[in-house]
mmCIF file of C-alpha atoms in Angstrom:
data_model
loop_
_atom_site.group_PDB
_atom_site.id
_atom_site.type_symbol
_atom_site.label_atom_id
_atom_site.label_comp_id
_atom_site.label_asym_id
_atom_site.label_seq_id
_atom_site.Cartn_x
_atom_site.Cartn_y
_atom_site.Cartn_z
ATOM 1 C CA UNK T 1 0.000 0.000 0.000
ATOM 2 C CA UNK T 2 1.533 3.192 -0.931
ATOM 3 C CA UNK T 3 1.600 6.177 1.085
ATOM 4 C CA UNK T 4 0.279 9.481 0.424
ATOM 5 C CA UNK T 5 2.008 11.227 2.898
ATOM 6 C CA UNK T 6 5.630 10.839 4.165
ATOM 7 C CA UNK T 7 6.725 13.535 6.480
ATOM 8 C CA UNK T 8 10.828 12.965 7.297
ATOM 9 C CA UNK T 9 12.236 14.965 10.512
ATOM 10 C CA UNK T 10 9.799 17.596 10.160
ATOM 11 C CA UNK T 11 10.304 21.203 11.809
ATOM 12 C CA UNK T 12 8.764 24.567 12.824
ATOM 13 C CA UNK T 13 9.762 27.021 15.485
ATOM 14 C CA UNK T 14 8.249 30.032 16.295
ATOM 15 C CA UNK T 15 11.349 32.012 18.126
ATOM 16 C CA UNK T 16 11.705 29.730 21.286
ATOM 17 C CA UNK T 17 8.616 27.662 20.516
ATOM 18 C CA UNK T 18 9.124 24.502 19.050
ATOM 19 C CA UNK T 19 5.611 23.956 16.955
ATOM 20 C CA UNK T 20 6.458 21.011 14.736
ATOM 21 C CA UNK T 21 9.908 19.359 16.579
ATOM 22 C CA UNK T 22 11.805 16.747 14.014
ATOM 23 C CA UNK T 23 8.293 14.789 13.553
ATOM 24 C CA UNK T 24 8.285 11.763 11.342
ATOM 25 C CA UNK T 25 5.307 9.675 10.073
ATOM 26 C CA UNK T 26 3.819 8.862 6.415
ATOM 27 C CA UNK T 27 -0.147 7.982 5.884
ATOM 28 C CA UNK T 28 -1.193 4.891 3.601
ATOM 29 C CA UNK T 29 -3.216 5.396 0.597
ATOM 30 C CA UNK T 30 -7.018 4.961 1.787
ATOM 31 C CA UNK T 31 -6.418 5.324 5.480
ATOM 32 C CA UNK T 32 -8.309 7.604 8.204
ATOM 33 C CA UNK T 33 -5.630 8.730 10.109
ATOM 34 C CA UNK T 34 -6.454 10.762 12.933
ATOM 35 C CA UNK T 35 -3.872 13.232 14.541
ATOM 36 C CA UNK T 36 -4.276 13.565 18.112
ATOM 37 C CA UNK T 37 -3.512 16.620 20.670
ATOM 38 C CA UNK T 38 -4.409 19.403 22.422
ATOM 39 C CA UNK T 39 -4.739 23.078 21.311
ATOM 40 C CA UNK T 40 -1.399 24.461 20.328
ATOM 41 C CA UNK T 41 0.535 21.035 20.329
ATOM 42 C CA UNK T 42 1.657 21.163 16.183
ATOM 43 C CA UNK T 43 -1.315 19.701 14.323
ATOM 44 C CA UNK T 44 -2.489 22.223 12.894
ATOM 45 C CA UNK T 45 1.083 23.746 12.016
ATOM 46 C CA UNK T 46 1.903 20.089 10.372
ATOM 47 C CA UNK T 47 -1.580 20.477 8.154
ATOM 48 C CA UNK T 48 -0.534 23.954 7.364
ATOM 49 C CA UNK T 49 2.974 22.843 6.021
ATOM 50 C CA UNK T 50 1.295 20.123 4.435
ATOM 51 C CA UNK T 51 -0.869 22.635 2.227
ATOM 52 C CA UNK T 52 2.002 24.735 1.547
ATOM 53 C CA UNK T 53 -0.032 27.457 3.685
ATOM 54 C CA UNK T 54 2.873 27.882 6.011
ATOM 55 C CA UNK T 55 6.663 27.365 4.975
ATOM 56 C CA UNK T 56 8.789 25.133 7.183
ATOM 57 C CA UNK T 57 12.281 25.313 8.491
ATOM 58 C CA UNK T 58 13.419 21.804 7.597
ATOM 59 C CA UNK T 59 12.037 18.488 6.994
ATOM 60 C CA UNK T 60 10.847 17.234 3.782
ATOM 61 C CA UNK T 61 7.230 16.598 2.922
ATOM 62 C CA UNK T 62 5.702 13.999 0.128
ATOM 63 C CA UNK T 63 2.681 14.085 -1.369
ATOM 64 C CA UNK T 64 1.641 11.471 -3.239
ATOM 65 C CA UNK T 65 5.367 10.782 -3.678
ATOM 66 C CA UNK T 66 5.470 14.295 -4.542
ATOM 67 C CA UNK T 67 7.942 16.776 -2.472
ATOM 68 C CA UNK T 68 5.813 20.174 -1.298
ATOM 69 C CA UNK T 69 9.379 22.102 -2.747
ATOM 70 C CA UNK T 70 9.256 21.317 -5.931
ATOM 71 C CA UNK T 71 5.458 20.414 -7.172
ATOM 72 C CA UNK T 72 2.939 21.873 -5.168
ATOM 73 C CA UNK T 73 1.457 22.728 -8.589
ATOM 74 C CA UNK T 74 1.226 19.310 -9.385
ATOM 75 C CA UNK T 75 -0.401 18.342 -5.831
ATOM 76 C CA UNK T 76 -2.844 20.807 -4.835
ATOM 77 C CA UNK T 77 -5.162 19.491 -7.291
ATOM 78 C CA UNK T 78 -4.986 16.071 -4.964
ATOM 79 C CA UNK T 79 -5.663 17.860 -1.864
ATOM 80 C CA UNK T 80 -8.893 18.541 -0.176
ATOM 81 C CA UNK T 81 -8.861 20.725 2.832
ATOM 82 C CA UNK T 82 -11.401 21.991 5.324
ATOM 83 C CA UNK T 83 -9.412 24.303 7.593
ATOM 84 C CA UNK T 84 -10.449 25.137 11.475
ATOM 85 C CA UNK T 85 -11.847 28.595 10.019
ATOM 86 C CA UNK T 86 -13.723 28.471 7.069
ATOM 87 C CA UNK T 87 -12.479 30.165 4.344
ATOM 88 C CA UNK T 88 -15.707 30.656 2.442
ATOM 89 C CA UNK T 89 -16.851 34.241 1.323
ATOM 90 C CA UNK T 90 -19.534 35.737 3.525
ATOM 91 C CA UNK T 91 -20.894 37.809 1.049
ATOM 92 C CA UNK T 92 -21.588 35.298 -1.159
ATOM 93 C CA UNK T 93 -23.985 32.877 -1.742
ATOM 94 C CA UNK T 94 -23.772 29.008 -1.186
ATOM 95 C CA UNK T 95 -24.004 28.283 -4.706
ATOM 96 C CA UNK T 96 -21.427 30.846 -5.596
ATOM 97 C CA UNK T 97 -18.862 29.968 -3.600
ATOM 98 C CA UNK T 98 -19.089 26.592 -4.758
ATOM 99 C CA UNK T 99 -18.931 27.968 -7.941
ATOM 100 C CA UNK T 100 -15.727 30.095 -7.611
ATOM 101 C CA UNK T 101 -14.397 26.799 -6.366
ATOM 102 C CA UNK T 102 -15.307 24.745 -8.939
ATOM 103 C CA UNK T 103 -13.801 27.558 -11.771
ATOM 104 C CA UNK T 104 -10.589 27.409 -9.570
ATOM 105 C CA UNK T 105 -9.969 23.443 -10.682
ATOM 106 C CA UNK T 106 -11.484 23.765 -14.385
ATOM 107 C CA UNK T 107 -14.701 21.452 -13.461
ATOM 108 C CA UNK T 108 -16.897 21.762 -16.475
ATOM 109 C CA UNK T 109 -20.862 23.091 -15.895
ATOM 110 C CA UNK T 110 -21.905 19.233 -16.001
ATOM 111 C CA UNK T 111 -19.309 17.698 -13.916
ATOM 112 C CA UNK T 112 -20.060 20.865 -11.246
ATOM 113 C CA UNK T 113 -24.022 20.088 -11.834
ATOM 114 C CA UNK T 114 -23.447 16.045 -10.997
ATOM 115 C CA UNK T 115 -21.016 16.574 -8.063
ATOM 116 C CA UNK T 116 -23.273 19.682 -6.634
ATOM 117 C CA UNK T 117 -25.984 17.166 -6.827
ATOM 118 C CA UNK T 118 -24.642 14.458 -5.046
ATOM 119 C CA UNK T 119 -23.010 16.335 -2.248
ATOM 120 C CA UNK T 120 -26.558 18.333 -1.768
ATOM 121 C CA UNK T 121 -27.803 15.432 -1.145
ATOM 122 C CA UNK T 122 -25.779 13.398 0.761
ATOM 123 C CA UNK T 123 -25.231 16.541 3.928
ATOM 124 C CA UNK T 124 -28.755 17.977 3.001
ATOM 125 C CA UNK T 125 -27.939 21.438 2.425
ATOM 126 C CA UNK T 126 -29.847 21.827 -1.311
ATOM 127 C CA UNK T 127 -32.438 23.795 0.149
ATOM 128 C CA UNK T 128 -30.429 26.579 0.802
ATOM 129 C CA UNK T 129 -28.025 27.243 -2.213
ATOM 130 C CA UNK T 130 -29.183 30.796 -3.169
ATOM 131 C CA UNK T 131 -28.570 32.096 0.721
ATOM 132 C CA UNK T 132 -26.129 34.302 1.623
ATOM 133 C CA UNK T 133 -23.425 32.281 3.709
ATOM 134 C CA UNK T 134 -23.641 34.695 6.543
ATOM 135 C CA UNK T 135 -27.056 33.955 6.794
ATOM 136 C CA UNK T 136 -26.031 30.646 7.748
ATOM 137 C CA UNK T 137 -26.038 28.844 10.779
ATOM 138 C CA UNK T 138 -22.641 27.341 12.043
ATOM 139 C CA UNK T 139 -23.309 23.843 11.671
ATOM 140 C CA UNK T 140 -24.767 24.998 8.020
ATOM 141 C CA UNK T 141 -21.474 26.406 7.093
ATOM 142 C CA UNK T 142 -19.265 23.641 8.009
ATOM 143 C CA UNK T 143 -21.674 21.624 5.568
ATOM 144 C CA UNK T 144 -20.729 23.828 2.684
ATOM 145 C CA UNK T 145 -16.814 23.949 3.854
ATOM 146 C CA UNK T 146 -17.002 19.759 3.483
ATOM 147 C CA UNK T 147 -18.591 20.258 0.233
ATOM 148 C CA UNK T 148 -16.072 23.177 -1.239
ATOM 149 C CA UNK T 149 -12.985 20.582 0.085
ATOM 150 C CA UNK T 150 -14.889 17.696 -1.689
ATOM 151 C CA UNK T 151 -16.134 19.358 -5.239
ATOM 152 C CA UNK T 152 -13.408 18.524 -7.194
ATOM 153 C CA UNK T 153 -12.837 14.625 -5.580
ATOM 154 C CA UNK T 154 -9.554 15.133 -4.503
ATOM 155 C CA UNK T 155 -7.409 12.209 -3.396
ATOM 156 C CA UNK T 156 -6.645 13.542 0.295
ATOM 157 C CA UNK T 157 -8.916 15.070 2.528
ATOM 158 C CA UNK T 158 -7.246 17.043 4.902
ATOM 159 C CA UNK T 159 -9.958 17.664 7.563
ATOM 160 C CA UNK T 160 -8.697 20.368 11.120
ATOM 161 C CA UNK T 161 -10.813 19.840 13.414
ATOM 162 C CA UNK T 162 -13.759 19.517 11.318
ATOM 163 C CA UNK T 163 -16.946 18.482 13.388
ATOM 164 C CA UNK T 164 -16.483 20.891 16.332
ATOM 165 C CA UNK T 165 -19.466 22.207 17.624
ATOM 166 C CA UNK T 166 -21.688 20.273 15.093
ATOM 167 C CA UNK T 167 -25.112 19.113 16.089
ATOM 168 C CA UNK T 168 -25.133 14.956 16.155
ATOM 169 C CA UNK T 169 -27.436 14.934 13.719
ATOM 170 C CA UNK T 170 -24.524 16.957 11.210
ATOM 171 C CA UNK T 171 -21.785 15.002 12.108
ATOM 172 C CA UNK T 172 -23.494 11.747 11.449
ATOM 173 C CA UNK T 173 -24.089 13.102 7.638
ATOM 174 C CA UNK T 174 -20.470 14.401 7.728
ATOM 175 C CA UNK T 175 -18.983 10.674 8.341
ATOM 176 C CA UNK T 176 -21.405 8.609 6.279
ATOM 177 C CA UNK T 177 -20.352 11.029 3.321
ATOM 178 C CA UNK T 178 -16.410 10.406 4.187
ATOM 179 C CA UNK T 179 -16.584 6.609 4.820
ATOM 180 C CA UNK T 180 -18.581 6.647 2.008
ATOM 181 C CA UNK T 181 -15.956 8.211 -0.650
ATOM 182 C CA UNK T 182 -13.399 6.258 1.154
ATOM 183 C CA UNK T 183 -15.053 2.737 0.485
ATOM 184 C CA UNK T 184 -15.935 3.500 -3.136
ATOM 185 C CA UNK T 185 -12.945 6.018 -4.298
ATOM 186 C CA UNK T 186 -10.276 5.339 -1.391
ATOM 187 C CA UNK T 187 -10.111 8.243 -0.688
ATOM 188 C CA UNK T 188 -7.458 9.075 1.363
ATOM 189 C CA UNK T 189 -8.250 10.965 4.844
ATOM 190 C CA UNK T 190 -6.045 12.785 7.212
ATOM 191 C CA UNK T 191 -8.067 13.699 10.365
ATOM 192 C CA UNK T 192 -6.890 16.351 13.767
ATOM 193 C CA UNK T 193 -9.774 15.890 16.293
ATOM 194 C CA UNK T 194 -10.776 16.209 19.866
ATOM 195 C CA UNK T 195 -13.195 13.726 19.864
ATOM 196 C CA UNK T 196 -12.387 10.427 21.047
ATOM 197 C CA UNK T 197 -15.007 8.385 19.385
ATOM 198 C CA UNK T 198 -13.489 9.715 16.002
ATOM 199 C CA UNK T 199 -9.791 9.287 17.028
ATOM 200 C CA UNK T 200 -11.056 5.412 17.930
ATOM 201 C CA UNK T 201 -12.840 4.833 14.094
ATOM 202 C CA UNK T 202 -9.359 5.309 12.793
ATOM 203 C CA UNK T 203 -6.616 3.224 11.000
ATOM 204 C CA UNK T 204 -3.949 4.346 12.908
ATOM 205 C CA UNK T 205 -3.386 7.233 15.184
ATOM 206 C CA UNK T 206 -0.332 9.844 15.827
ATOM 207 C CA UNK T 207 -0.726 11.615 19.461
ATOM 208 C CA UNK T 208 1.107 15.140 19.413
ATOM 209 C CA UNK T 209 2.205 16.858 22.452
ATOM 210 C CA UNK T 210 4.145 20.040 22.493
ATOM 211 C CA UNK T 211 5.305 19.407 18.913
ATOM 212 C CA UNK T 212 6.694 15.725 19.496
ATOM 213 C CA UNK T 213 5.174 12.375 18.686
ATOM 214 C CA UNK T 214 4.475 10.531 22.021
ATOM 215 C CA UNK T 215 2.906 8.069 20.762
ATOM 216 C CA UNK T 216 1.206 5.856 17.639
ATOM 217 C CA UNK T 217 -0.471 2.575 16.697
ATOM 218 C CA UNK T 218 -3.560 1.210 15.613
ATOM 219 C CA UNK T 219 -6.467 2.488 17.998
ATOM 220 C CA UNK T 220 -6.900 -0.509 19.396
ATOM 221 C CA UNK T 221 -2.776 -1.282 20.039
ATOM 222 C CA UNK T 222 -2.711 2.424 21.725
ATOM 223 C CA UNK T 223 -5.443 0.902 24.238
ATOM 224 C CA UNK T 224 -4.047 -2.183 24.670
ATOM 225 C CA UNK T 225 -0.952 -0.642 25.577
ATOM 226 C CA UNK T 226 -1.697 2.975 27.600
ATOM 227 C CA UNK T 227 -5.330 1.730 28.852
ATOM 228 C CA UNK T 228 -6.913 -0.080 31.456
ATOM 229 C CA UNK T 229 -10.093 -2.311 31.026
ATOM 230 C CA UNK T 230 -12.646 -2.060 33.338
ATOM 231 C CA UNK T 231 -14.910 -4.278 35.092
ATOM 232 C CA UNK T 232 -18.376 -2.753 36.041
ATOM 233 C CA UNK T 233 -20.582 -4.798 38.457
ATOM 234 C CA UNK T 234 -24.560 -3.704 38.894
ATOM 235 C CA UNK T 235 -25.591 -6.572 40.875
ATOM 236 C CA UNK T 236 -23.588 -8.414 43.457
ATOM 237 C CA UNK T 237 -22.510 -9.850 47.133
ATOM 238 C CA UNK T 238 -21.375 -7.079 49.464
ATOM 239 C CA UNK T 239 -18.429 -9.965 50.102
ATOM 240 C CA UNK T 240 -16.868 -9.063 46.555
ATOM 241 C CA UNK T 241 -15.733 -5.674 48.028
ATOM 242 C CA UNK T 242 -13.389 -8.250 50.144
ATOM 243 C CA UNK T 243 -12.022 -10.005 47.072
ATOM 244 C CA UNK T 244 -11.350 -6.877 45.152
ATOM 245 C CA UNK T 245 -9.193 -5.060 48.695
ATOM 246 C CA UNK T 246 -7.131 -8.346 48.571
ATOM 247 C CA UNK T 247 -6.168 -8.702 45.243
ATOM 248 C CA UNK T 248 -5.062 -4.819 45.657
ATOM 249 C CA UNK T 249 -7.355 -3.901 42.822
ATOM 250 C CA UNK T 250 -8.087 -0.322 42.071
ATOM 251 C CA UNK T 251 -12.120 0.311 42.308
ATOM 252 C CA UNK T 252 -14.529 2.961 42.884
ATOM 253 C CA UNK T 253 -18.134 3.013 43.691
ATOM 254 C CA UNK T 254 -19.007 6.862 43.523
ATOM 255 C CA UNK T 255 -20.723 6.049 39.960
ATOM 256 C CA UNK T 256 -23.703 3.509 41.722
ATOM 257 C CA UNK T 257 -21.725 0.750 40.724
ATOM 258 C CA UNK T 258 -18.335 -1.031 41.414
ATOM 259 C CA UNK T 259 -15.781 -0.157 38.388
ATOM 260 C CA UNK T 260 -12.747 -1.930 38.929
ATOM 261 C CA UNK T 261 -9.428 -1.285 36.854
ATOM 262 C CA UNK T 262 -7.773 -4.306 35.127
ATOM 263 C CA UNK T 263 -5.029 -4.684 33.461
ATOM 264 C CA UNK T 264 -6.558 -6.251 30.454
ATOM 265 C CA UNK T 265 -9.897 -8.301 29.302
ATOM 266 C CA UNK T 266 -7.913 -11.441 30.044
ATOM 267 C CA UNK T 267 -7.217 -10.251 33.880
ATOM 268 C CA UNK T 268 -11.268 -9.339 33.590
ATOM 269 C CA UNK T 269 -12.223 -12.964 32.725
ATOM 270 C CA UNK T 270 -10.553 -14.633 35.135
ATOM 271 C CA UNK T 271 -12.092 -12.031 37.725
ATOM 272 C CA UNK T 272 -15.401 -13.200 36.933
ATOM 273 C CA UNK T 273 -15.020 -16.677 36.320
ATOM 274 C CA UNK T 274 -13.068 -16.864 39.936
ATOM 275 C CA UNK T 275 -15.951 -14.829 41.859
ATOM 276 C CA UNK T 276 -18.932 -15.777 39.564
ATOM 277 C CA UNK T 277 -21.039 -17.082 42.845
ATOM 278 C CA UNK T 278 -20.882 -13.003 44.131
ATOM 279 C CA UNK T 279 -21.378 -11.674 40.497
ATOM 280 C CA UNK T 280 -25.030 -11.604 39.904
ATOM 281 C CA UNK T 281 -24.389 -8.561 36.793
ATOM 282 C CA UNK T 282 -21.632 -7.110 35.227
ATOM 283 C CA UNK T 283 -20.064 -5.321 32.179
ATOM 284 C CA UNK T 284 -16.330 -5.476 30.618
ATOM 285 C CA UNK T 285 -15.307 -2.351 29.526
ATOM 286 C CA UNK T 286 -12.298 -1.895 26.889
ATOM 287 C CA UNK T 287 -10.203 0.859 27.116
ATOM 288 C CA UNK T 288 -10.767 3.799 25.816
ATOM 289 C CA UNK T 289 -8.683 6.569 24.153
ATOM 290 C CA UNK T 290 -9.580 8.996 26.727
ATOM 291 C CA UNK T 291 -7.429 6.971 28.925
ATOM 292 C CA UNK T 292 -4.414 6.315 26.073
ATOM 293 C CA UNK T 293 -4.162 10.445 25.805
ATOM 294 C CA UNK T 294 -3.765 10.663 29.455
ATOM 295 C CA UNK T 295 -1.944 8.135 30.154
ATOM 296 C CA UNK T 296 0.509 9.084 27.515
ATOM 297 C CA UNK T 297 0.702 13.043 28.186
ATOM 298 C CA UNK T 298 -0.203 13.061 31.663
ATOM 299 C CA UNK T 299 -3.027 15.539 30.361
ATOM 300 C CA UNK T 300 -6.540 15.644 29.709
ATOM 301 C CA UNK T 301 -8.107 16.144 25.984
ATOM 302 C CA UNK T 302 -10.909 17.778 26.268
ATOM 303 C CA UNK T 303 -13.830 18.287 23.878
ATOM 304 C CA UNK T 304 -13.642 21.963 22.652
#
């Protein structure tokens, strides 16, 4: 599988702040990979580099075995990008900004018409093509941002932070559209996020803290590795408490229930399988990447 991106010993300072600091990592053709961090800790920087938006100081950057240097002209064609801040024009109307985009990458009136149509459609936004964007609601405008990055079926989507402060409702449309064009076009997606749940659908994850990789794997690796399981019991004999203080378990009951930490689902079986006469109802709990950011930073990722 080839990659799309390959970023070698990548670097950005700012003065004394070290935004990007000698990262490396490369992202396989057809992959959601999510990049992972707080506010301020390079992801953002890296996707800004990576669009040729902001220049680095060293490093080298591939796109589709392309080097940002010396064809940029050759890849922005191939990239997709939905930025934190939209970069949409106000004053104009849905329709024409989609249509300034669509002039920008030579997309003929019927090839504009047929991808219009389909992306209308699929995030439910054809209702309101003649409004002025700044008419628009927030969660309408991130719509049209997906659908200016997508117009022209680019091979990467780039996508900063894109679902913050959707509705559920919009962010359900927003991944059935991606995992859609991924499955039939394999399409290529490179994700920054604060949500966990999306961080966890991915192929492989990169956590960033001040500028450095601390960590990446597979979702599932990164759990197995930085987080706990837990065991949660509803219904039980007062005697388990006992059990739990001698086997020097870590537990809490503050929630209504007994969660207990385990090592892994393994440690979890034999738990219940040793105490099932004082286990009337339970609940084994992977890990999730909550706990892997923690547990790797020593800080907590909050949902901005």
């Amino acid at each position: 599988m080839a990659n799309v991106i390959e970023i070698k010993n990548l670097k950005k300072y700012f003065k004394d702040v070290k935004a990007v600091d000698d990262i490396s990592f490369s992202v396989k053709e057809g992959q959601l990979f999510a990049f992972l961090g707080l506010n301020g800790a390079g992801k953002s920087t890296t996707i800004n580099i990576i669009c040729n938006a902001l220049n680095k100081d060293s490093g080298q950057v591939y796109v589709d075995g392309l080097s940002i240097d010396e064809k940029m002209g050759e890849i922005q064609p191939k990239l997709g990008v939905v930025f934190q801040s939209s970069v949409l024009d106000s004053k104009l109307s849905v329709i024409d900004n989609l249509k300034y985009r669509a002039s920008l990458y030579n997309i003929d009136k019927q090839q504009f018409k047929d991808n219009l149509n389909f992306l209308a459609d699929k995030l439910q936004f054809g209702d309101i093509l003649n409004r002025q964007l700044s008419k628009l609601s927030g969660g309408q405008r991130r719509r049209i941002d997906i659908a200016r990055a997508l117009l022209h079926n680019p091979r990467l989507l780039i996508l900063d932070e894109p679902t913050t402060g959707l509705d559920p409702k919009t962010r359900i449309l927003v991944w059935e559209l991606i995992n859609e064009l991924r499955k039939n076009k394999n399409m290529t997606v490179l994700l920054t996020t604060h949500y966990m749940e999306e961080a966890s659908e991915a192929d492989y994850v990169v956590i960033i803290d001040n500028g450095k990789i601390v960590a990446e794997d597979t979702p599932i690796n990164l759990k197995n590795q930085f987080a706990y399981d837990f065991i949660k019991l509803y219904q039980y004999d007062e005697k388990i408490k006992d059990v739990i203080e001698q086997k020097g378990l870590r537990y809490t009951t503050d929630k209504g229930y007994i969660e207990i930490e385990v090592d892994s689902t393994s440690e979890a079986k034999e738990f219940i399988i040793e105490n099932s006469t004082l286990i009337t109802d339970f609940e084994v709990v992977k890990g999730k990447m909550d706990n892997v950011f923690l547990n790797v930073t020593g800080k907590h990722l909050k949902e901005l």
